[in-house]
mmCIF file of C-alpha atoms and ligand atoms in Angstrom:
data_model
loop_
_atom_site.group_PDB
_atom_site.id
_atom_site.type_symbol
_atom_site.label_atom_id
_atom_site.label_comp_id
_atom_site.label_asym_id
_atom_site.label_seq_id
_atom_site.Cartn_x
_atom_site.Cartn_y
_atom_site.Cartn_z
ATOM 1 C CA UNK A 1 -26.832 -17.780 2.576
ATOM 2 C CA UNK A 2 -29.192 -15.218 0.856
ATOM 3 C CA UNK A 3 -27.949 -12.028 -1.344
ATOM 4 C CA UNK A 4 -28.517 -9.984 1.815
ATOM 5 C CA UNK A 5 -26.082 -12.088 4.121
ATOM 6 C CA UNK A 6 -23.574 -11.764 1.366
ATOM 7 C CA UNK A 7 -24.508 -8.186 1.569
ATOM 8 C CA UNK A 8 -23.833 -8.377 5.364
ATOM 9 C CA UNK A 9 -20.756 -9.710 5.131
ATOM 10 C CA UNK A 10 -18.919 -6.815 3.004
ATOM 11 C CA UNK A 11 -20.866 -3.996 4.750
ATOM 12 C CA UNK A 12 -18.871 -1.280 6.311
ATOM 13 C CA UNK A 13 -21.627 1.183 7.201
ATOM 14 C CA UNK A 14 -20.241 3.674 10.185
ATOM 15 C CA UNK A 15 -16.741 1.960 10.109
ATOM 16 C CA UNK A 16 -13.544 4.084 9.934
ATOM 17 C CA UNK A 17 -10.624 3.680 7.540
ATOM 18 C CA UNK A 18 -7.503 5.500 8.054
ATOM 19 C CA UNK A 19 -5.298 5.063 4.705
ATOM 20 C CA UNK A 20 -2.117 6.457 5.049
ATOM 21 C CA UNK A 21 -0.386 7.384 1.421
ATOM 22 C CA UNK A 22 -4.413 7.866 0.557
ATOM 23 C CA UNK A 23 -4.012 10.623 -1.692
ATOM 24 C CA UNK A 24 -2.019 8.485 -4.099
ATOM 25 C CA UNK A 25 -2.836 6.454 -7.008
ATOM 26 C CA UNK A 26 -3.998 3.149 -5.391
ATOM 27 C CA UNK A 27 -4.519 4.968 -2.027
ATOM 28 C CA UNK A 28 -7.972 6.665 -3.734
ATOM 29 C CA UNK A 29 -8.620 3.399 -4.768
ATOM 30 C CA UNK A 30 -8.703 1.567 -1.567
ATOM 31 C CA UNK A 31 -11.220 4.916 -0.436
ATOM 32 C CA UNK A 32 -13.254 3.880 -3.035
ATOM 33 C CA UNK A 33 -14.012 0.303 -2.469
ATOM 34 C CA UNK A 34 -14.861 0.743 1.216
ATOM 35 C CA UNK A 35 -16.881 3.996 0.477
ATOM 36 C CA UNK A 36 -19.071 2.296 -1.611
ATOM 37 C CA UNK A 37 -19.346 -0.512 1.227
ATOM 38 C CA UNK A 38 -20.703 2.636 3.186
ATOM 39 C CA UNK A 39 -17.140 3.167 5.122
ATOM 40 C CA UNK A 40 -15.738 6.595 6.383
ATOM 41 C CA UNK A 41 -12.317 6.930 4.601
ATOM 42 C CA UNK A 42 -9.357 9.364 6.280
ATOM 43 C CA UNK A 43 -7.072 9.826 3.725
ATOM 44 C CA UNK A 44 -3.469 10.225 5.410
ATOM 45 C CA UNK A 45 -1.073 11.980 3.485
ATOM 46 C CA UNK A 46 2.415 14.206 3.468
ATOM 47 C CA UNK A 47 0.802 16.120 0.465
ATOM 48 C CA UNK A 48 -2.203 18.058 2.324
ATOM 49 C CA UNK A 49 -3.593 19.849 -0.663
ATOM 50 C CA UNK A 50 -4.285 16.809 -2.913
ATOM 51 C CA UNK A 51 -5.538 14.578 -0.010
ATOM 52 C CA UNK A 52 -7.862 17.583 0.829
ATOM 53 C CA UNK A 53 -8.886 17.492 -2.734
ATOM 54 C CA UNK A 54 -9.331 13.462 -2.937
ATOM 55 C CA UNK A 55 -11.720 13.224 0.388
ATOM 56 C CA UNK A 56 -13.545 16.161 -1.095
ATOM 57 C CA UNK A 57 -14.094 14.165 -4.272
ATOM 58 C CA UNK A 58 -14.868 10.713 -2.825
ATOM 59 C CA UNK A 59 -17.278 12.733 -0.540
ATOM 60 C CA UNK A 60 -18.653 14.367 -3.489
ATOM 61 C CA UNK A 61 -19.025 10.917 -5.509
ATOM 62 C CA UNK A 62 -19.398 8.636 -3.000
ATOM 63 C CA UNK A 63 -21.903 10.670 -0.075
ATOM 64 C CA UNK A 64 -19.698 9.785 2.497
ATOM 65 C CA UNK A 65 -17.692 11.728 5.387
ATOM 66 C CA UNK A 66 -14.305 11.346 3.573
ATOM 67 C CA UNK A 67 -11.253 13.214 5.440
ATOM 68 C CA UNK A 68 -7.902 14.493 4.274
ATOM 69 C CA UNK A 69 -5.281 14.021 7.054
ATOM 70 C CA UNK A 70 -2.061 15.584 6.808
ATOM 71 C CA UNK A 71 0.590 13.887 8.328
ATOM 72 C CA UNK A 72 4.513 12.968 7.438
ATOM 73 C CA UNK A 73 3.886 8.689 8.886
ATOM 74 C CA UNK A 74 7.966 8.710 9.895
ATOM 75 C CA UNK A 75 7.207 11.231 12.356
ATOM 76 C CA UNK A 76 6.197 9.916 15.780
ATOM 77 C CA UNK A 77 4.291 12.813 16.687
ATOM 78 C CA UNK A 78 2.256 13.377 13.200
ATOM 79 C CA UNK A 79 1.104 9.977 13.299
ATOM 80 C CA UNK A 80 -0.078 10.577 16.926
ATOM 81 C CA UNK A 81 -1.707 13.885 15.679
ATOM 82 C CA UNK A 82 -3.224 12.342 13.241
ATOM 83 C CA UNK A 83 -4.778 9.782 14.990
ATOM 84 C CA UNK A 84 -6.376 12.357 17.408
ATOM 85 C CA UNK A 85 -7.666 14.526 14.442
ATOM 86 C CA UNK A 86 -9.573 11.427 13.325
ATOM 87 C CA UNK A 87 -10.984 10.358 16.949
ATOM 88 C CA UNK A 88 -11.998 13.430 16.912
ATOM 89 C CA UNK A 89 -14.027 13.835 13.893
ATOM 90 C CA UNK A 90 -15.464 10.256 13.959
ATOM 91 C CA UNK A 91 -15.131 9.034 17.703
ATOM 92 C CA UNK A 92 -13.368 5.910 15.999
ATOM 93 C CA UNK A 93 -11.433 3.938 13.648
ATOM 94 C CA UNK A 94 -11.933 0.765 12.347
ATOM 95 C CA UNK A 95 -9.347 -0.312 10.076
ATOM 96 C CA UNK A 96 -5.762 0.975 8.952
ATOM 97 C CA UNK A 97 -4.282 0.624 5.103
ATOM 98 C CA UNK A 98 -0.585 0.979 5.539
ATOM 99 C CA UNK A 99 -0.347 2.257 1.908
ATOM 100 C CA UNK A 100 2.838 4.855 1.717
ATOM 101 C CA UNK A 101 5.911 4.159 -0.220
ATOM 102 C CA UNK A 102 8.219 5.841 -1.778
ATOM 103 C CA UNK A 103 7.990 4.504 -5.054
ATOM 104 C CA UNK A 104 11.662 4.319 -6.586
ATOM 105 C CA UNK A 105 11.346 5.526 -10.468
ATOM 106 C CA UNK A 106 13.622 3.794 -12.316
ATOM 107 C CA UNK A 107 16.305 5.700 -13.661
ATOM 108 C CA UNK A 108 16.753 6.538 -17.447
ATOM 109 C CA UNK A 109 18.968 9.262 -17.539
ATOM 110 C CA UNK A 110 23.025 9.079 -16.729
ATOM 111 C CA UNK A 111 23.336 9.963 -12.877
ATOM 112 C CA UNK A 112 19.714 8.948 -12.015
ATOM 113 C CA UNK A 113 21.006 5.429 -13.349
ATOM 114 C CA UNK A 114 23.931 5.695 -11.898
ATOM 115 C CA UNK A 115 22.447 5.600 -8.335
ATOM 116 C CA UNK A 116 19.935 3.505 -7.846
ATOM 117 C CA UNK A 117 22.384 0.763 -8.977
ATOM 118 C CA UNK A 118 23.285 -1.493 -5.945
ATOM 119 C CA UNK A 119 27.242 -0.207 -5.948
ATOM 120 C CA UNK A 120 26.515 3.544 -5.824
ATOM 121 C CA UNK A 121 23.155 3.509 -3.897
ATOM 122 C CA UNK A 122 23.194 5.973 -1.158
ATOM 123 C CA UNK A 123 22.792 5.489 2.154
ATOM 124 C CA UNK A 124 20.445 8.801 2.414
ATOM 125 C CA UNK A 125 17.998 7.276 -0.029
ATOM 126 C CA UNK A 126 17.861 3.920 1.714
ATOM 127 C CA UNK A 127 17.575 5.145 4.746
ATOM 128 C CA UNK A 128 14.088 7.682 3.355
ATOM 129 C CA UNK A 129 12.816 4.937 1.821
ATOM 130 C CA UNK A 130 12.762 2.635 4.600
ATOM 131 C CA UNK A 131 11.435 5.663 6.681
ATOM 132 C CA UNK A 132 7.937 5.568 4.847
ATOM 133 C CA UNK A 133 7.708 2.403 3.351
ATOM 134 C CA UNK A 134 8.426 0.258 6.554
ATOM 135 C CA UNK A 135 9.127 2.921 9.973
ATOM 136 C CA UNK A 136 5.878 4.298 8.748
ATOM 137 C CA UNK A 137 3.872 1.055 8.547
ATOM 138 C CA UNK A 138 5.568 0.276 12.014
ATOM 139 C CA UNK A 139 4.406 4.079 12.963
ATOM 140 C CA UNK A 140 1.093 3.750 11.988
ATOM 141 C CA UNK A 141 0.660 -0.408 13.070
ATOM 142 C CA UNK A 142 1.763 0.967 17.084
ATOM 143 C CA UNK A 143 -0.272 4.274 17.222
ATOM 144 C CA UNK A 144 -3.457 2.881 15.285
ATOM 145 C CA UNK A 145 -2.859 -0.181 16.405
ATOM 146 C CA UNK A 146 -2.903 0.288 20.002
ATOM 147 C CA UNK A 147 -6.483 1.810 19.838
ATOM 148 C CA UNK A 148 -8.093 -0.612 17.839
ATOM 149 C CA UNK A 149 -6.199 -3.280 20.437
ATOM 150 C CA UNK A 150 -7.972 -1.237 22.882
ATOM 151 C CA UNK A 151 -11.226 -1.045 21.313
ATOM 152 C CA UNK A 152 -11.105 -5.413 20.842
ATOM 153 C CA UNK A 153 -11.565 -5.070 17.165
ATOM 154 C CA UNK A 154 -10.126 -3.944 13.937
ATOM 155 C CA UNK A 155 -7.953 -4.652 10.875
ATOM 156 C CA UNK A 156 -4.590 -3.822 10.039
ATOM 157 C CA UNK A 157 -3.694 -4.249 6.193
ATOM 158 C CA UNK A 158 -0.186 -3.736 4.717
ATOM 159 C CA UNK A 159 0.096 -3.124 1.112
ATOM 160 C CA UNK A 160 3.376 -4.842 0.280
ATOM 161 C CA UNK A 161 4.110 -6.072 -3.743
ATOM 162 C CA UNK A 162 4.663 -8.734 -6.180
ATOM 163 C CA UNK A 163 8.313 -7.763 -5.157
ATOM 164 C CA UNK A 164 7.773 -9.110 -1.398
ATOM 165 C CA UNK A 165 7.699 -12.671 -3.453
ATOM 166 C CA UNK A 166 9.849 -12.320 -5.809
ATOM 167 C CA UNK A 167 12.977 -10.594 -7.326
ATOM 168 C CA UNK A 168 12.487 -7.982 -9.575
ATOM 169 C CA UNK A 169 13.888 -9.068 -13.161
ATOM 170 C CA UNK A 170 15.999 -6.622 -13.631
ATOM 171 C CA UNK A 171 15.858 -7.426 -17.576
ATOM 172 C CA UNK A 172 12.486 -5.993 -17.933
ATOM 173 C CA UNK A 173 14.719 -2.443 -17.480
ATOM 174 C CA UNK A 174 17.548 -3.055 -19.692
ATOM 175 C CA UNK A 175 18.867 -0.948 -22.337
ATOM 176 C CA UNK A 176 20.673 -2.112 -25.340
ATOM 177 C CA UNK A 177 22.632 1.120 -26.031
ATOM 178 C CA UNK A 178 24.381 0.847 -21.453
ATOM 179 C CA UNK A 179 27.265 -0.663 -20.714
ATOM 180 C CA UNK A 180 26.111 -2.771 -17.833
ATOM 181 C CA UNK A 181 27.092 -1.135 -15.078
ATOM 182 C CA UNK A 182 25.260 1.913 -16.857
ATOM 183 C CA UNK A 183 21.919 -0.247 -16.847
ATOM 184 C CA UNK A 184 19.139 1.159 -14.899
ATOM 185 C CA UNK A 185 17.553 -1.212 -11.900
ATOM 186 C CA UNK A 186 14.722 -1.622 -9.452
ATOM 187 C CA UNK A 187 16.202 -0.149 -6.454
ATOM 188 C CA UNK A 188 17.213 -2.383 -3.485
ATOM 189 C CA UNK A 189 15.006 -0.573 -1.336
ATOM 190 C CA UNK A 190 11.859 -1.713 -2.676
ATOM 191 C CA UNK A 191 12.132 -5.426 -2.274
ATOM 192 C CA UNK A 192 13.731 -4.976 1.576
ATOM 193 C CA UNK A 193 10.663 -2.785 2.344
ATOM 194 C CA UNK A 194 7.878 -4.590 0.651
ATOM 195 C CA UNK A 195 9.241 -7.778 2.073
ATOM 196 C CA UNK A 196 9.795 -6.500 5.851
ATOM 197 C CA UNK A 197 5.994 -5.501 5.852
ATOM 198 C CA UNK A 198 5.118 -9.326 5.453
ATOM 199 C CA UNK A 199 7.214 -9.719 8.646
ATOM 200 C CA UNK A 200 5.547 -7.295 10.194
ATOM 201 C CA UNK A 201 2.159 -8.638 9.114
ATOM 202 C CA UNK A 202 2.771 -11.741 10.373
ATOM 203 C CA UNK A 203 4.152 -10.424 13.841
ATOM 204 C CA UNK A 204 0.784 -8.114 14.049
ATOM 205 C CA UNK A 205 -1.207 -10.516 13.263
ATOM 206 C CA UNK A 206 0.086 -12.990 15.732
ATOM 207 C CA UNK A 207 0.827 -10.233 18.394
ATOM 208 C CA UNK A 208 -3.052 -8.909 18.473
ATOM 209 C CA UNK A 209 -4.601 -12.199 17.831
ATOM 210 C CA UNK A 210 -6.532 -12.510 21.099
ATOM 211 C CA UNK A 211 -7.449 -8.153 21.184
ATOM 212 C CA UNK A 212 -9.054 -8.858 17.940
ATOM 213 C CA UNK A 213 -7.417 -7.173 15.403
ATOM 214 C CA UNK A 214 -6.359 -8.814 12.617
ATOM 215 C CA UNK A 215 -3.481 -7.929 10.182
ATOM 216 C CA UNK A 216 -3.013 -9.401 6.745
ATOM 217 C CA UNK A 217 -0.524 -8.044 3.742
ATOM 218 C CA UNK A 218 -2.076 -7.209 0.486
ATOM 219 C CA UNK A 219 0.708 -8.234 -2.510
ATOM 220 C CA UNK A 220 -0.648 -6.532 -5.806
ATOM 221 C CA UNK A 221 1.339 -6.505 -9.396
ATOM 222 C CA UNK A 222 1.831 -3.373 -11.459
ATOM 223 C CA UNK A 223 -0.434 -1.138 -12.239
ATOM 224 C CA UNK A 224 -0.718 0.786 -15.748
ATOM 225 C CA UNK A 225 -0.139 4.387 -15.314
ATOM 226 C CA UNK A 226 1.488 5.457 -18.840
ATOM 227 C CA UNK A 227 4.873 3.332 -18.647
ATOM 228 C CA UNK A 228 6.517 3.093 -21.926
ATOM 229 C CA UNK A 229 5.113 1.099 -24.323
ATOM 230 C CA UNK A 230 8.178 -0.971 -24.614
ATOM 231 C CA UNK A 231 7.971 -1.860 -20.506
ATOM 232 C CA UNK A 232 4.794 -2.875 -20.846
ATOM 233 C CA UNK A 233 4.964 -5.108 -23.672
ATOM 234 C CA UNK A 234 8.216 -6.887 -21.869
ATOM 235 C CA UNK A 235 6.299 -7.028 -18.846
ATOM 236 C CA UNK A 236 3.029 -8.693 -20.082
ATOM 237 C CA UNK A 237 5.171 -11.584 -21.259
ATOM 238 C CA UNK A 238 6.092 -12.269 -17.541
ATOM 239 C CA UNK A 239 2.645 -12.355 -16.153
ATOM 240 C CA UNK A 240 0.769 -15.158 -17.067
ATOM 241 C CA UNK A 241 -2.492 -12.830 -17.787
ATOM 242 C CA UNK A 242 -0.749 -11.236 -19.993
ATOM 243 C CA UNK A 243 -1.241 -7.055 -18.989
ATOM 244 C CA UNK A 244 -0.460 -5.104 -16.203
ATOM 245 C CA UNK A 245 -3.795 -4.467 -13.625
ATOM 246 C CA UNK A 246 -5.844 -1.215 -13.920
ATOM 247 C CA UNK A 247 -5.921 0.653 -10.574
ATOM 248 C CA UNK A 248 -9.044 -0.465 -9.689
ATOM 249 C CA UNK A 249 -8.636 -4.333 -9.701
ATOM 250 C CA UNK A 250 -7.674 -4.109 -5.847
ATOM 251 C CA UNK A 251 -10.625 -2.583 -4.631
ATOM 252 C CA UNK A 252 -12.548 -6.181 -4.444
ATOM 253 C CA UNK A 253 -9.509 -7.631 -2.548
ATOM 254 C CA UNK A 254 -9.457 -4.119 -0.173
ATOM 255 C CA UNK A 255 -13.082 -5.027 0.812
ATOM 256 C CA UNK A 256 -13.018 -8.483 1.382
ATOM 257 C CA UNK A 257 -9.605 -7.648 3.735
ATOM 258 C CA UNK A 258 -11.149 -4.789 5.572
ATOM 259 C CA UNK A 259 -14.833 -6.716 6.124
ATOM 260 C CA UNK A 260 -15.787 -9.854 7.904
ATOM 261 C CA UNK A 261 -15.748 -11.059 4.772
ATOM 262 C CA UNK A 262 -12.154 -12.012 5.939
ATOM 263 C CA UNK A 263 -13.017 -12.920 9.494
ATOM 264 C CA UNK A 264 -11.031 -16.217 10.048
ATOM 265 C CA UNK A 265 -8.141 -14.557 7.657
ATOM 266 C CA UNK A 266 -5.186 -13.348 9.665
ATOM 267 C CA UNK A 267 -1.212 -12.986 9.227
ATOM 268 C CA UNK A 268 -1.106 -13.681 5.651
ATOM 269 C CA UNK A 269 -0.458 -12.493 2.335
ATOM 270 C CA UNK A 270 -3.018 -12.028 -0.494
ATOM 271 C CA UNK A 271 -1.279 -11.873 -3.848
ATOM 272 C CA UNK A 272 -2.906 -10.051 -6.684
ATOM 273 C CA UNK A 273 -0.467 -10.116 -9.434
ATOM 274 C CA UNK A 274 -2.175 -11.848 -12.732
ATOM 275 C CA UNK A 275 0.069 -14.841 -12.113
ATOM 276 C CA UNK A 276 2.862 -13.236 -11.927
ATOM 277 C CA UNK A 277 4.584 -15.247 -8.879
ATOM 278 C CA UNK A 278 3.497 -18.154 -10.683
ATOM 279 C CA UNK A 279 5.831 -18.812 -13.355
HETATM 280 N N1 LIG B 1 1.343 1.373 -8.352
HETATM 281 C C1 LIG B 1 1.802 0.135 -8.470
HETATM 282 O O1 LIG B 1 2.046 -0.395 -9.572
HETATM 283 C C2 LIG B 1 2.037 -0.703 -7.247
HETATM 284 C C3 LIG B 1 2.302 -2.073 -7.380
HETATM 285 C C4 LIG B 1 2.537 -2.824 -6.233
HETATM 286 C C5 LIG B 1 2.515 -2.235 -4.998
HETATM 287 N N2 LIG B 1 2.258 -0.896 -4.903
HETATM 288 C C6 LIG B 1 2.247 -0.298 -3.576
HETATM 289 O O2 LIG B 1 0.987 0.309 -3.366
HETATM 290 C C7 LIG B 1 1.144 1.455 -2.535
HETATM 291 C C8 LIG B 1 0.534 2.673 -3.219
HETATM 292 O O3 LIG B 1 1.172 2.864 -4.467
HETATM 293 P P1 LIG B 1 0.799 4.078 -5.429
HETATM 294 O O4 LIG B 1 1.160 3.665 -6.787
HETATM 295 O O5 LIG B 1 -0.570 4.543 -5.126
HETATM 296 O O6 LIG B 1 1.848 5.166 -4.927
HETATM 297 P P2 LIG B 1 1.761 6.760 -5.006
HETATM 298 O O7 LIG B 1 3.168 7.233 -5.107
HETATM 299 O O8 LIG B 1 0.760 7.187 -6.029
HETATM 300 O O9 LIG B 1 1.187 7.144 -3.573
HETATM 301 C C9 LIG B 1 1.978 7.152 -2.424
HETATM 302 C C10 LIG B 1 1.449 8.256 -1.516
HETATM 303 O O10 LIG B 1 2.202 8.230 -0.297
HETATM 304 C C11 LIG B 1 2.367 9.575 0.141
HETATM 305 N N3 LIG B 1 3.499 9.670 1.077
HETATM 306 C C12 LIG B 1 4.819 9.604 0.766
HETATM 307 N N4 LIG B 1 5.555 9.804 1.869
HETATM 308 C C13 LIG B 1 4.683 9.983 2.895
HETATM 309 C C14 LIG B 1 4.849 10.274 4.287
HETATM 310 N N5 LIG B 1 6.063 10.397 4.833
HETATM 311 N N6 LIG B 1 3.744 10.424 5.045
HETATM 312 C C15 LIG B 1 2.503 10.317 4.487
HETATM 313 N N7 LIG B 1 2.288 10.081 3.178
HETATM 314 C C16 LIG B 1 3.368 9.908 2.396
HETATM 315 C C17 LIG B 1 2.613 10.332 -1.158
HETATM 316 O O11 LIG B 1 2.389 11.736 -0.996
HETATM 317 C C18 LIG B 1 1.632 9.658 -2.120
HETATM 318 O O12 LIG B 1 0.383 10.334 -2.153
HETATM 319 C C19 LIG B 1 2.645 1.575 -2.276
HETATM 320 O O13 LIG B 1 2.972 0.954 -1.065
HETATM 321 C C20 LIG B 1 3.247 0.813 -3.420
HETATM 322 O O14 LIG B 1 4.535 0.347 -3.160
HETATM 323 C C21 LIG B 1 2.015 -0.121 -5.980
#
């Protein structure tokens, strides 16, 4: 195989990615990596000012058509919209990055605390954060989907989470000065939703096998984004290589799922978590 077949086998030129959550912090990320491959990133997200802003400046950095999509993914009708808005700009779409979460912070302060505990967690929060992380992904999988079923060819990749493998350790958010029903906790939510989506990988990727799309779950660890130093430090001890990851230590594992790089890789789940799972 010579450099340029390598080359070959990560290129994206013309193909279009539709990354719902894309205006986020790893959503950008995941633009980047298959912009550079010479992809057309739509960035999909409730917040229509800053994914304007982010396809502006991965168009700006990148030379590529990048999009900002508004749509709310636990509405039927948006996600429909906004698959229209980007057949129309592009004619087609290649590949979809179910992305969006709600991403539960971790309470520190009393009441916060108090409810994202297991005994007092409400049923209104579940229920939201099921709505994005997992009736979204289900959204996006049947509209999206459908078309690149249609079409005979595409990619379908869910971004899921250390969590989908294991428990979170609920130590690594203790505080010596709570009682412990006073401690605060990884909510519930996150592990139910991050785990359903490798359920639903699997059943995509088994359901489309013979339309040729493929569907595969992406698992990565935490990323550093200013958590206290004390987190941090507890943390590294529990992953193996020591750190969290930087943001942009998924882009090489974005590529190789969205290419052909990946063409015999279907229904499974690629976990990026410095050996985290592992011990
Ligand atoms: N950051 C991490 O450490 C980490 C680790 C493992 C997994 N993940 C997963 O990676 C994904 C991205 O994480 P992130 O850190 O970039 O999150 P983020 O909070 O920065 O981005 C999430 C984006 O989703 C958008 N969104 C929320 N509700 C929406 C809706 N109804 N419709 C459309 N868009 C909506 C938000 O506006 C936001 O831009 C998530 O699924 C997350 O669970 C993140």
């Amino acid at each position: 195989m010579t450099v340029a077949d390598v080359r070959d086998l990560f290129d994206m030129t013309g193909r279009v990615v539709v990354i719902t959550g894309g205006a986020g912090l790893l959503g950008r990320r995941h633009a980047s990596a298959v912009a550079r491959a010479g992809a057309l990133p739509g960035l999909v997200d409730i917040r229509e000012d800053l994914a304007l802003e982010a396809a502006a400046e991965l168009s700006r950095e990148f030379g590529c058509d990048c999009s900002g999509v508004p749509a709310d993914i636990t509405s039927e009708p948006s996600v429909r919209a906004m698959l229209d808005t980007v057949l129309q700009r592009y004619g087609r779409v290649d590949v979809l990055i179910n992305n969006a979460a709600n991403n539960p912070t971790i309470g520190q302060s009393g009441a916060q605390v108090e409810w994202t505990r297991l005994e007092n967690f409400p049923l209104a929060t579940w229920d939201r954060d099921i709505a994005v992380g997992l009736t979204g992904a289900f959204l996006c999988s049947q509209v999206v989907g459908s078309e690149l079923a249609r079409r005979r060819r595409g990619v379908i990749i869910n971004i899921a989470s250390d969590l989908a493998v294991i428990a979170p350790d609920q130590r690594l958010y203790a505080r010596p000065d709570r009682e412990p029903l006073a401690q605060p906790v990884k909510p519930v939510t996150y592990s139910v939703v991050k785990t359903a989506l490798i359920g639903l990988t699997r059943y995509l990727a088994t359901y489309w096998a013979d339309s040729g799309v493929r569907a595969n779950a992406l698992s990565p660890g935490g990323v550093f984004d200013g958590q206290p130093e004390e987190f941090v430090a507890k943390l590294a001890t529990r992953i193996p290589l020591g750190r969290m990851a930087d943001a942009g230590e998924y882009e090489g594992a974005i590529l190789f799922l969205a290419s052909d790089a990946s063409s015999y890789m279907t229904g499974t789940n690629l976990v990026i978590d410095g050996g985290r799972s592992a011990w």
